[in-house]
Amino acid sequence: MRIGMLTGGGDCPGLNAVIRAAVRKGILHHGDEFVGFMEGWRGVLDDVTMPLTLETTSGILHRGGTILRSSRTNVKKIPGGFEKCAEVLASHKLDALIALGGDDTQSISLALAERGVNCVGVPKTIDNDLSGTDACFGFDTAVSIATEAVDRLHSTAEAHNRVIVCEVMGRDAGWIAVTSGIAGGADVILVPELPIDIEDVCRLVKYRREHGKKFSIVVVAEGAKLPEADQVVLGTAVDSFGHARLSGIGQVLAEEIEKRTGYETRSVNLGHTQRGGTPSAYDRMLATRYGVAAIDLVHAGKFGQLVVLRGTEITHIPIAEAIAKTRTVSEDLLAVVKSLQPLAGAV
Ligand code: F6P
C-alpha cells in the first residue's frame, strides 16, 4: 500500500517514535511505501513531502519534535482547501493517510474521511484531553519535566520564604497541573475545570504558614480562570483554529497572592519546555504501540478510526467520537487533590 503521514498541531515528544514504528511495521511486514507531508495540513495543500523510509526514520526514536515538522494549518479556512487536499493525495496514489494530531488535526481528517479519503488517526496532545483514550504520548514526558521543575522550585522558594506560582500547560483540562502538582507536592493546584477562588488560595497559603511551613508552591494550568473572568492570554492573536495564546494566569495570581497575603511571591511559566526534548520511556512505548496499531488499522481497512489506549490495551474508536468533547480531569483525581488541599474553591 501507499500511505501518507503527517503531524499537525502543537508538537510533543513521541511523534518521531510513532512515525518510525509505523514505517517499520509497514515496510517490513507489508512492503508499504510512505510519503511524509511536511508541516501538517500545509504540506498536503502545498504538496511538500519527504520520503519516509527505513533510512530516513532511523535514529529518531529518542528525538523530540517531529521530522515532518508541524503547523496549525486549518484546511476549513482555505477556500477550496479540501478539494486541493483530495487532489494532492490522489496525485500521490495514496491508499491511506495517517494523521498524528489532536482534536483540530483530527477534525480535518474527519472532513476528508467524509469526502472519501481513507484516514486513520493517532491521538496527540500534550494536554492529554482527547476523549476516548486513556493517554496521549507526550503527556508523561511533560509531567516529568513539570514535576522536576516543581521539585526545583521548592528549594528556592524555601530559601527566600516565598510563594512561587508555577504555570503549566493545559488549555481546557488540568491533567498536567494535577499530575505534576500531586507528584511534586504542590500546596495548591488550580485547573481549568474549576474557577479559581483567590480567597481560598490565600487562606490555604496562610494556613500553611501558620502551621510551620514558610514557603508555598502553587501549580496552575494555563487555562484556569478567576470567576467571571476570561482566560489570561498573551496579545490578541488567535491561531487558525481560533485559539488564543494562553499565558499569564501564573503572574496574575502571584500579584494577587502577594497583595492579599503580604508574602513575597514569584511566578514562573514553564511554557514550551514541557513540549521539548527527548520522550520518556513510557511515551516511546505508547507512541510505538500507536504507530504499529495505525498500520494494522490501515491494512484491516478500518478507516475514519483513531487508535486509542483503553486500560492497557490498544484499540480504536471513530475519530468523530474522539473529538466530540474535551476529556477533562477525572473526578477521582480531583478528589485526591481535594484531600490534600481541603479548602472549598482550591479544587
Ligand atoms: O494544545 C497543546 C498546547 O501545548 C496547549 O497546552 C498550549 O496552550 C498550546 O498548545 C500552545 O500552542 P503553541 O505551541 O502554538 O504556542
CSV table of C-alpha atoms and ligand atoms in Angstrom, one decimal, residues 10 72 125-127 169-171 222 239 244-246 272 275, ligand 1:
chain,number,residue,atom,x,y,z
A,10,GLY,CA,1.5,21.6,18.7
A,72,ARG,CA,-1.8,24.6,12.8
A,125,THR,CA,-1.8,16.3,22.6
A,126,ILE,CA,0.4,17.3,25.5
A,127,ASP,CA,-2.8,18.4,27.3
A,169,MET,CA,0.2,23.8,30.0
A,170,GLY,CA,-3.4,22.7,29.9
A,171,ARG,CA,-5.8,24.8,27.8
A,222,GLU,CA,-2.6,28.0,31.8
A,239,ASP,CA,-4.4,30.7,15.6
A,244,ALA,CA,-5.9,32.5,21.7
A,245,ARG,CA,-2.3,32.2,23.1
A,246,LEU,CA,-2.8,31.4,26.7
A,272,HIS,CA,7.2,25.1,25.8
A,275,ARG,CA,6.9,20.0,25.0
B,1,F6P,O1,-2.7,22.3,22.7
B,1,F6P,C1,-1.5,22.0,23.3
B,1,F6P,C2,-0.8,23.2,23.7
B,1,F6P,O2,0.5,22.9,24.1
B,1,F6P,C3,-1.5,24.0,24.8
B,1,F6P,O3,-1.3,23.5,26.1
B,1,F6P,C4,-1.0,25.4,24.6
B,1,F6P,O4,-1.9,26.3,25.0
B,1,F6P,C5,-0.8,25.5,23.1
B,1,F6P,O5,-0.6,24.1,22.7
B,1,F6P,C6,0.4,26.3,22.8
B,1,F6P,O6,0.4,26.4,21.4
B,1,F6P,P1,1.6,27.0,20.6
B,1,F6P,O7,2.7,26.0,20.5
B,1,F6P,O8,1.1,27.2,19.2
B,1,F6P,O9,2.1,28.2,21.2
